[in-house]
Amino acid sequence: MKRAGKSWGIAVFASANAIRKYTVEELVDLGVSWIWMGLESPKSHYTKLQGTDTRQLTRELREHGIPVQGSTIIGLEHHTRENVGDEIDYAVSHHTDFHQFMLYTPVPGTPLFKEMSEQGRMLDNVDLADVHGQHKFNFQHAAISRDDSKRFLDWAFRRDYEQNGPSLYRMCQTTLQGWRRYKDYPDLRVRERFAREAEKLRTTYNAALWVMEKQFREVNRSVCEEIRELRLEWKENSARPRESLPAWEVRFFCGRRAVRNGAWLLAAPTSPRPFSSAATGRRCRPER
């Protein structure tokens, strides 16, 4: 494909240490345009993360226009009600484009399920349809209750959203960084790919950024200003005529009810966090 001058993009699932075997320039040349990567805390002792500064790696990838989908497990054996909040904050500090939080989940047919069953820790009367990592534990955790597992999971998503902004904004940020770095790159294949990805900033994404800027003001004013700066920078750097959708069309498309009730994409209103006190700023825990 390279010899034929074809421009392509591929999404990959890889560990941090596997990615570190390549330079970022090699990844760009290979056409890697999306990376899904596990991001657990150093306390998890996963060998695939040892020796790698995953926050620096994430930042470097995004600076070269490669979006990162982070994936973090909640409810690992070392997690407690006292430390899981810090574990979530560590994950959020990576500033990924998207971040998936999943509950530690023994699935039938896996070694973990066999181990938990032999220990008598699997819970009875849990619908198999709910064993997907996005509801509640299906096993007895040593330190976190089943109901609390859901509260921590929901808080993790909201924490990431409030601290880092909507995922679409972050993806636009990465796209602009990649276009800025490679728009004059010697290899035509690479230039074409980044130009193709940046085209969305000129149209629909441009209008969506305007809406996010207005709606996110009450969630995190600092991020709101970053969204504005991104939108204006693209406006200044793009020499092509704008044909963006009017912002009211984006609102109409998303639905007034979705925006009013807090669509995750645009602006979910803030609410009291289940593990922190709005009055004192101190993290607290759900009642036992």
mmCIF file of C-alpha atoms in Angstrom:
data_model
loop_
_atom_site.group_PDB
_atom_site.id
_atom_site.type_symbol
_atom_site.label_atom_id
_atom_site.label_comp_id
_atom_site.label_asym_id
_atom_site.label_seq_id
_atom_site.Cartn_x
_atom_site.Cartn_y
_atom_site.Cartn_z
ATOM 1 C CA MET A 1 0.000 0.000 0.000
ATOM 2 C CA LYS A 2 2.851 2.349 0.767
ATOM 3 C CA ARG A 3 4.513 1.652 -2.579
ATOM 4 C CA ALA A 4 1.191 2.302 -4.292
ATOM 5 C CA GLY A 5 0.874 5.634 -2.500
ATOM 6 C CA LYS A 6 -2.372 4.672 -0.746
ATOM 7 C CA SER A 7 -3.462 6.637 2.330
ATOM 8 C CA TRP A 8 -5.051 4.590 5.077
ATOM 9 C CA GLY A 9 -5.879 4.615 8.776
ATOM 10 C CA ILE A 10 -6.119 1.682 11.194
ATOM 11 C CA ALA A 11 -7.369 1.373 14.770
ATOM 12 C CA VAL A 12 -5.455 -0.953 17.099
ATOM 13 C CA PHE A 13 -5.793 -2.467 20.567
ATOM 14 C CA ALA A 14 -2.417 -2.647 22.277
ATOM 15 C CA SER A 15 -0.632 -2.493 25.607
ATOM 16 C CA ALA A 16 1.513 0.481 26.550
ATOM 17 C CA ASN A 17 4.707 -1.585 26.397
ATOM 18 C CA ALA A 18 3.818 -2.915 22.936
ATOM 19 C CA ILE A 19 3.268 0.625 21.664
ATOM 20 C CA ARG A 20 6.593 1.725 23.149
ATOM 21 C CA LYS A 21 8.414 -0.654 20.784
ATOM 22 C CA TYR A 22 7.700 1.862 18.018
ATOM 23 C CA THR A 23 8.457 5.550 17.698
ATOM 24 C CA VAL A 24 5.439 7.796 17.260
ATOM 25 C CA GLU A 25 6.677 8.648 13.763
ATOM 26 C CA GLU A 26 6.676 4.929 12.895
ATOM 27 C CA LEU A 27 3.114 4.594 14.167
ATOM 28 C CA VAL A 28 2.028 7.542 12.029
ATOM 29 C CA ASP A 29 3.810 6.079 9.000
ATOM 30 C CA LEU A 30 2.052 2.744 9.598
ATOM 31 C CA GLY A 31 -1.280 4.547 9.455
ATOM 32 C CA VAL A 32 -2.217 4.017 13.117
ATOM 33 C CA SER A 33 -5.049 6.479 13.669
ATOM 34 C CA TRP A 34 -6.592 5.169 16.921
ATOM 35 C CA ILE A 35 -5.197 3.256 19.904
ATOM 36 C CA TRP A 36 -7.229 1.469 22.570
ATOM 37 C CA MET A 37 -4.971 0.971 25.587
ATOM 38 C CA GLY A 38 -5.396 -0.373 29.114
ATOM 39 C CA LEU A 39 -4.550 2.246 31.752
ATOM 40 C CA GLU A 40 -4.448 0.778 35.236
ATOM 41 C CA SER A 41 -2.628 2.286 38.196
ATOM 42 C CA PRO A 42 0.948 1.202 39.037
ATOM 43 C CA LYS A 43 -0.507 -0.659 42.029
ATOM 44 C CA SER A 44 -2.174 -3.152 39.695
ATOM 45 C CA HIS A 45 1.226 -4.732 38.882
ATOM 46 C CA TYR A 46 0.298 -5.500 35.272
ATOM 47 C CA THR A 47 3.519 -6.382 33.416
ATOM 48 C CA LYS A 48 2.161 -4.761 30.254
ATOM 49 C CA LEU A 49 2.410 -1.373 32.006
ATOM 50 C CA GLN A 50 5.640 -1.748 33.960
ATOM 51 C CA GLY A 51 8.415 0.652 33.024
ATOM 52 C CA THR A 52 6.173 2.912 30.922
ATOM 53 C CA ASP A 53 4.940 6.371 31.842
ATOM 54 C CA THR A 54 1.454 5.951 30.403
ATOM 55 C CA ARG A 55 0.521 9.600 30.945
ATOM 56 C CA GLN A 56 3.520 10.786 28.961
ATOM 57 C CA LEU A 57 2.807 8.167 26.280
ATOM 58 C CA THR A 58 -0.819 9.290 25.980
ATOM 59 C CA ARG A 59 0.194 12.925 25.711
ATOM 60 C CA GLU A 60 2.803 12.142 23.043
ATOM 61 C CA LEU A 61 0.378 10.098 20.946
ATOM 62 C CA ARG A 62 -2.257 12.828 21.027
ATOM 63 C CA GLU A 63 0.307 15.496 20.126
ATOM 64 C CA HIS A 64 0.952 13.491 16.953
ATOM 65 C CA GLY A 65 -2.738 13.263 16.101
ATOM 66 C CA ILE A 66 -3.360 9.710 17.326
ATOM 67 C CA PRO A 67 -6.514 9.544 19.499
ATOM 68 C CA VAL A 68 -6.287 7.336 22.587
ATOM 69 C CA GLN A 69 -9.122 5.268 24.023
ATOM 70 C CA GLY A 70 -8.205 4.562 27.642
ATOM 71 C CA SER A 71 -9.630 1.555 29.470
ATOM 72 C CA THR A 72 -9.583 1.244 33.263
ATOM 73 C CA ILE A 73 -10.912 -1.530 35.495
ATOM 74 C CA ILE A 74 -12.765 -0.651 38.687
ATOM 75 C CA GLY A 75 -12.955 -3.229 41.450
ATOM 76 C CA LEU A 76 -9.578 -4.913 41.181
ATOM 77 C CA GLU A 77 -8.600 -6.983 44.193
ATOM 78 C CA HIS A 78 -6.490 -4.195 45.714
ATOM 79 C CA HIS A 79 -9.283 -1.616 45.406
ATOM 80 C CA THR A 80 -11.011 -0.428 48.565
ATOM 81 C CA ARG A 81 -13.571 2.253 49.355
ATOM 82 C CA GLU A 82 -10.675 4.370 50.563
ATOM 83 C CA ASN A 83 -8.381 4.146 47.526
ATOM 84 C CA VAL A 84 -10.608 3.614 44.494
ATOM 85 C CA GLY A 85 -11.282 7.363 44.211
ATOM 86 C CA ASP A 86 -7.554 8.004 43.830
ATOM 87 C CA GLU A 87 -7.329 5.186 41.281
ATOM 88 C CA ILE A 88 -10.066 6.856 39.232
ATOM 89 C CA ASP A 89 -8.357 10.241 39.489
ATOM 90 C CA TYR A 90 -5.133 8.659 38.233
ATOM 91 C CA ALA A 91 -6.965 7.293 35.193
ATOM 92 C CA VAL A 92 -8.649 10.636 34.524
ATOM 93 C CA SER A 93 -5.264 12.404 34.685
ATOM 94 C CA HIS A 94 -4.248 10.700 31.421
ATOM 95 C CA HIS A 95 -6.502 13.109 29.470
ATOM 96 C CA THR A 96 -7.399 10.493 26.875
ATOM 97 C CA ASP A 97 -9.765 11.254 24.003
ATOM 98 C CA PHE A 98 -12.209 8.651 25.261
ATOM 99 C CA HIS A 99 -12.114 6.678 28.493
ATOM 100 C CA GLN A 100 -13.898 3.443 29.217
ATOM 101 C CA PHE A 101 -14.386 2.367 32.821
ATOM 102 C CA MET A 102 -15.349 -1.264 33.373
ATOM 103 C CA LEU A 103 -16.087 -3.282 36.490
ATOM 104 C CA TYR A 104 -13.858 -6.232 37.302
ATOM 105 C CA THR A 105 -16.100 -9.038 36.049
ATOM 106 C CA PRO A 106 -15.659 -12.829 36.211
ATOM 107 C CA VAL A 107 -17.296 -14.133 33.027
ATOM 108 C CA PRO A 108 -18.405 -17.790 32.727
ATOM 109 C CA GLY A 109 -15.798 -19.867 30.926
ATOM 110 C CA THR A 110 -12.807 -17.793 32.075
ATOM 111 C CA PRO A 111 -10.090 -18.736 34.602
ATOM 112 C CA LEU A 112 -11.209 -15.829 36.821
ATOM 113 C CA PHE A 113 -14.765 -17.178 36.944
ATOM 114 C CA LYS A 114 -13.446 -20.638 37.862
ATOM 115 C CA GLU A 115 -11.254 -19.174 40.603
ATOM 116 C CA MET A 116 -14.072 -17.048 42.062
ATOM 117 C CA SER A 117 -16.484 -19.992 41.956
ATOM 118 C CA GLU A 118 -14.045 -22.217 43.841
ATOM 119 C CA GLN A 119 -13.694 -19.479 46.469
ATOM 120 C CA GLY A 120 -17.489 -19.249 46.810
ATOM 121 C CA ARG A 121 -17.492 -15.558 45.830
ATOM 122 C CA MET A 122 -19.856 -15.643 42.844
ATOM 123 C CA LEU A 123 -23.238 -14.069 43.632
ATOM 124 C CA ASP A 124 -26.446 -15.992 43.041
ATOM 125 C CA ASN A 125 -29.458 -14.679 41.110
ATOM 126 C CA VAL A 126 -27.462 -12.303 38.884
ATOM 127 C CA ASP A 127 -28.965 -12.166 35.409
ATOM 128 C CA LEU A 128 -26.351 -13.228 32.858
ATOM 129 C CA ALA A 129 -27.555 -10.359 30.654
ATOM 130 C CA ASP A 130 -26.266 -7.947 33.318
ATOM 131 C CA VAL A 131 -22.773 -9.459 33.381
ATOM 132 C CA HIS A 132 -21.139 -6.906 31.087
ATOM 133 C CA GLY A 133 -19.094 -4.692 33.390
ATOM 134 C CA GLN A 134 -21.367 -1.659 33.186
ATOM 135 C CA HIS A 135 -23.895 -2.411 35.929
ATOM 136 C CA LYS A 136 -22.866 -3.968 39.257
ATOM 137 C CA PHE A 137 -20.463 -6.602 40.534
ATOM 138 C CA ASN A 138 -21.504 -10.199 39.932
ATOM 139 C CA PHE A 139 -19.165 -11.406 42.673
ATOM 140 C CA GLN A 140 -18.422 -10.657 46.325
ATOM 141 C CA HIS A 141 -15.650 -8.056 46.454
ATOM 142 C CA ALA A 142 -13.546 -8.001 49.603
ATOM 143 C CA ALA A 143 -13.967 -4.267 50.247
ATOM 144 C CA ILE A 144 -16.622 -2.781 47.926
ATOM 145 C CA SER A 145 -20.314 -3.645 47.998
ATOM 146 C CA ARG A 146 -22.294 -4.458 44.873
ATOM 147 C CA ASP A 147 -24.314 -1.241 45.084
ATOM 148 C CA ASP A 148 -21.197 0.839 45.669
ATOM 149 C CA SER A 149 -19.578 -0.663 42.574
ATOM 150 C CA LYS A 150 -22.273 1.009 40.462
ATOM 151 C CA ARG A 151 -21.824 4.325 42.273
ATOM 152 C CA PHE A 152 -18.076 4.306 41.748
ATOM 153 C CA LEU A 153 -18.496 3.361 38.087
ATOM 154 C CA ASP A 154 -20.944 6.200 37.397
ATOM 155 C CA TRP A 155 -18.761 8.667 39.287
ATOM 156 C CA ALA A 156 -15.708 7.661 37.228
ATOM 157 C CA PHE A 157 -17.419 8.578 33.958
ATOM 158 C CA ARG A 158 -18.693 11.850 35.376
ATOM 159 C CA ARG A 159 -15.303 12.706 36.882
ATOM 160 C CA ASP A 160 -13.611 12.203 33.519
ATOM 161 C CA TYR A 161 -16.270 14.292 31.787
ATOM 162 C CA GLU A 162 -16.144 17.193 34.234
ATOM 163 C CA GLN A 163 -12.337 17.323 34.404
ATOM 164 C CA ASN A 164 -11.463 16.776 30.737
ATOM 165 C CA GLY A 165 -14.536 17.893 28.826
ATOM 166 C CA PRO A 166 -16.691 16.092 26.241
ATOM 167 C CA SER A 167 -14.916 13.331 24.344
ATOM 168 C CA LEU A 168 -15.790 14.910 21.008
ATOM 169 C CA TYR A 169 -13.916 18.057 22.058
ATOM 170 C CA ARG A 170 -10.864 16.013 23.033
ATOM 171 C CA MET A 171 -10.941 14.167 19.731
ATOM 172 C CA CYS A 172 -11.103 17.494 17.878
ATOM 173 C CA GLN A 173 -8.137 18.674 19.929
ATOM 174 C CA THR A 174 -6.094 15.628 18.897
ATOM 175 C CA THR A 175 -7.156 16.002 15.275
ATOM 176 C CA LEU A 176 -6.012 19.621 15.180
ATOM 177 C CA GLN A 177 -2.672 18.748 16.770
ATOM 178 C CA GLY A 178 -2.095 16.048 14.169
ATOM 179 C CA TRP A 179 -3.093 18.298 11.262
ATOM 180 C CA ARG A 180 -0.878 21.101 12.544
ATOM 181 C CA ARG A 181 2.128 18.775 12.809
ATOM 182 C CA TYR A 182 1.684 16.836 9.552
ATOM 183 C CA LYS A 183 -0.078 19.185 7.126
ATOM 184 C CA ASP A 184 3.261 19.855 5.390
ATOM 185 C CA TYR A 185 4.752 16.386 5.923
ATOM 186 C CA PRO A 186 6.912 15.110 3.018
ATOM 187 C CA ASP A 187 4.930 11.861 2.672
ATOM 188 C CA LEU A 188 1.765 12.557 0.668
ATOM 189 C CA ARG A 189 -0.019 9.529 2.207
ATOM 190 C CA VAL A 190 0.325 10.995 5.692
ATOM 191 C CA ARG A 191 -0.689 14.496 4.582
ATOM 192 C CA GLU A 192 -3.820 13.123 2.909
ATOM 193 C CA ARG A 193 -4.867 11.164 5.992
ATOM 194 C CA PHE A 194 -4.591 14.104 8.360
ATOM 195 C CA ALA A 195 -6.301 16.403 5.868
ATOM 196 C CA ARG A 196 -9.133 13.891 5.590
ATOM 197 C CA GLU A 197 -9.538 13.676 9.362
ATOM 198 C CA ALA A 198 -9.365 17.467 9.768
ATOM 199 C CA GLU A 199 -12.177 17.944 7.251
ATOM 200 C CA LYS A 200 -14.710 17.130 9.979
ATOM 201 C CA LEU A 201 -13.442 20.095 11.975
ATOM 202 C CA ARG A 202 -14.395 22.334 9.087
ATOM 203 C CA THR A 203 -17.998 21.113 8.986
ATOM 204 C CA THR A 204 -20.103 19.383 11.647
ATOM 205 C CA TYR A 205 -17.498 19.327 14.431
ATOM 206 C CA ASN A 206 -17.003 23.073 14.126
ATOM 207 C CA ALA A 207 -20.648 23.702 14.964
ATOM 208 C CA ALA A 208 -20.585 21.086 17.735
ATOM 209 C CA LEU A 209 -17.627 22.858 19.350
ATOM 210 C CA TRP A 210 -19.638 26.081 19.420
ATOM 211 C CA VAL A 211 -22.484 24.316 21.214
ATOM 212 C CA MET A 212 -20.127 22.582 23.664
ATOM 213 C CA GLU A 213 -18.485 25.904 24.467
ATOM 214 C CA LYS A 214 -21.825 27.446 25.432
ATOM 215 C CA GLN A 215 -23.253 24.444 27.256
ATOM 216 C CA PHE A 216 -20.088 23.486 29.176
ATOM 217 C CA ARG A 217 -19.668 26.901 30.789
ATOM 218 C CA GLU A 218 -21.535 25.857 33.924
ATOM 219 C CA VAL A 219 -19.709 22.522 34.169
ATOM 220 C CA ASN A 220 -16.067 23.605 33.975
ATOM 221 C CA ARG A 221 -15.286 27.161 32.896
ATOM 222 C CA SER A 222 -11.600 26.380 32.356
ATOM 223 C CA VAL A 223 -12.399 23.603 29.875
ATOM 224 C CA CYS A 224 -15.013 25.861 28.295
ATOM 225 C CA GLU A 225 -12.264 28.378 27.512
ATOM 226 C CA GLU A 226 -10.095 25.614 26.063
ATOM 227 C CA ILE A 227 -12.931 24.590 23.763
ATOM 228 C CA ARG A 228 -13.288 28.189 22.626
ATOM 229 C CA GLU A 229 -9.564 28.501 21.952
ATOM 230 C CA LEU A 230 -9.602 25.307 19.911
ATOM 231 C CA ARG A 231 -12.559 26.469 17.839
ATOM 232 C CA LEU A 232 -11.000 29.885 17.154
ATOM 233 C CA GLU A 233 -7.590 28.411 16.364
ATOM 234 C CA TRP A 234 -9.072 26.153 13.725
ATOM 235 C CA LYS A 235 -11.027 29.061 12.316
ATOM 236 C CA GLU A 236 -7.836 31.080 11.981
ATOM 237 C CA ASN A 237 -5.724 28.255 10.552
ATOM 238 C CA SER A 238 -8.199 26.885 8.045
ATOM 239 C CA ALA A 239 -7.903 28.753 4.774
ATOM 240 C CA ARG A 240 -10.781 26.913 3.114
ATOM 241 C CA PRO A 241 -14.276 28.458 3.029
ATOM 242 C CA ARG A 242 -16.496 27.407 5.928
ATOM 243 C CA GLU A 243 -19.624 25.434 5.257
ATOM 244 C CA SER A 244 -20.342 24.433 8.839
ATOM 245 C CA LEU A 245 -23.771 23.438 9.983
ATOM 246 C CA PRO A 246 -25.407 26.265 11.948
ATOM 247 C CA ALA A 247 -25.288 25.580 15.664
ATOM 248 C CA TRP A 248 -29.087 25.526 15.867
ATOM 249 C CA GLU A 249 -29.100 22.579 13.473
ATOM 250 C CA VAL A 250 -26.768 20.654 15.778
ATOM 251 C CA ARG A 251 -29.103 21.411 18.678
ATOM 252 C CA PHE A 252 -32.081 20.277 16.651
ATOM 253 C CA PHE A 253 -30.309 17.104 15.551
ATOM 254 C CA CYS A 254 -29.303 16.176 19.109
ATOM 255 C CA GLY A 255 -32.755 16.999 20.399
ATOM 256 C CA ARG A 256 -33.714 19.718 22.856
ATOM 257 C CA ARG A 257 -34.577 17.131 25.465
ATOM 258 C CA ALA A 258 -31.151 15.484 25.166
ATOM 259 C CA VAL A 259 -29.394 18.804 25.673
ATOM 260 C CA ARG A 260 -31.703 19.869 28.494
ATOM 261 C CA ASN A 261 -31.362 16.548 30.338
ATOM 262 C CA GLY A 262 -27.591 16.436 29.948
ATOM 263 C CA ALA A 263 -26.443 14.638 26.820
ATOM 264 C CA TRP A 264 -22.968 13.316 27.591
ATOM 265 C CA LEU A 265 -21.751 14.511 24.217
ATOM 266 C CA LEU A 266 -22.567 18.148 24.812
ATOM 267 C CA ALA A 267 -23.249 19.158 28.377
ATOM 268 C CA ALA A 268 -24.351 16.999 31.275
ATOM 269 C CA PRO A 269 -25.227 19.312 34.166
ATOM 270 C CA THR A 270 -23.191 18.966 37.315
ATOM 271 C CA SER A 271 -24.608 17.156 40.302
ATOM 272 C CA PRO A 272 -23.359 16.315 43.803
ATOM 273 C CA ARG A 273 -20.642 13.728 43.504
ATOM 274 C CA PRO A 274 -21.340 10.535 45.440
ATOM 275 C CA PHE A 275 -17.847 10.457 46.937
ATOM 276 C CA SER A 276 -17.020 14.093 47.618
ATOM 277 C CA SER A 277 -18.475 16.924 49.641
ATOM 278 C CA ALA A 278 -19.325 20.057 47.700
ATOM 279 C CA ALA A 279 -19.105 22.091 50.899
ATOM 280 C CA THR A 280 -15.694 20.931 52.140
ATOM 281 C CA GLY A 281 -14.074 19.536 49.017
ATOM 282 C CA ARG A 282 -13.209 16.392 50.991
ATOM 283 C CA ARG A 283 -13.919 13.019 49.468
ATOM 284 C CA CYS A 284 -16.445 10.995 51.408
ATOM 285 C CA ARG A 285 -17.790 7.494 50.980
ATOM 286 C CA PRO A 286 -21.254 6.063 50.577
ATOM 287 C CA GLU A 287 -22.854 4.808 53.734
ATOM 288 C CA ARG A 288 -22.306 1.163 54.495
#
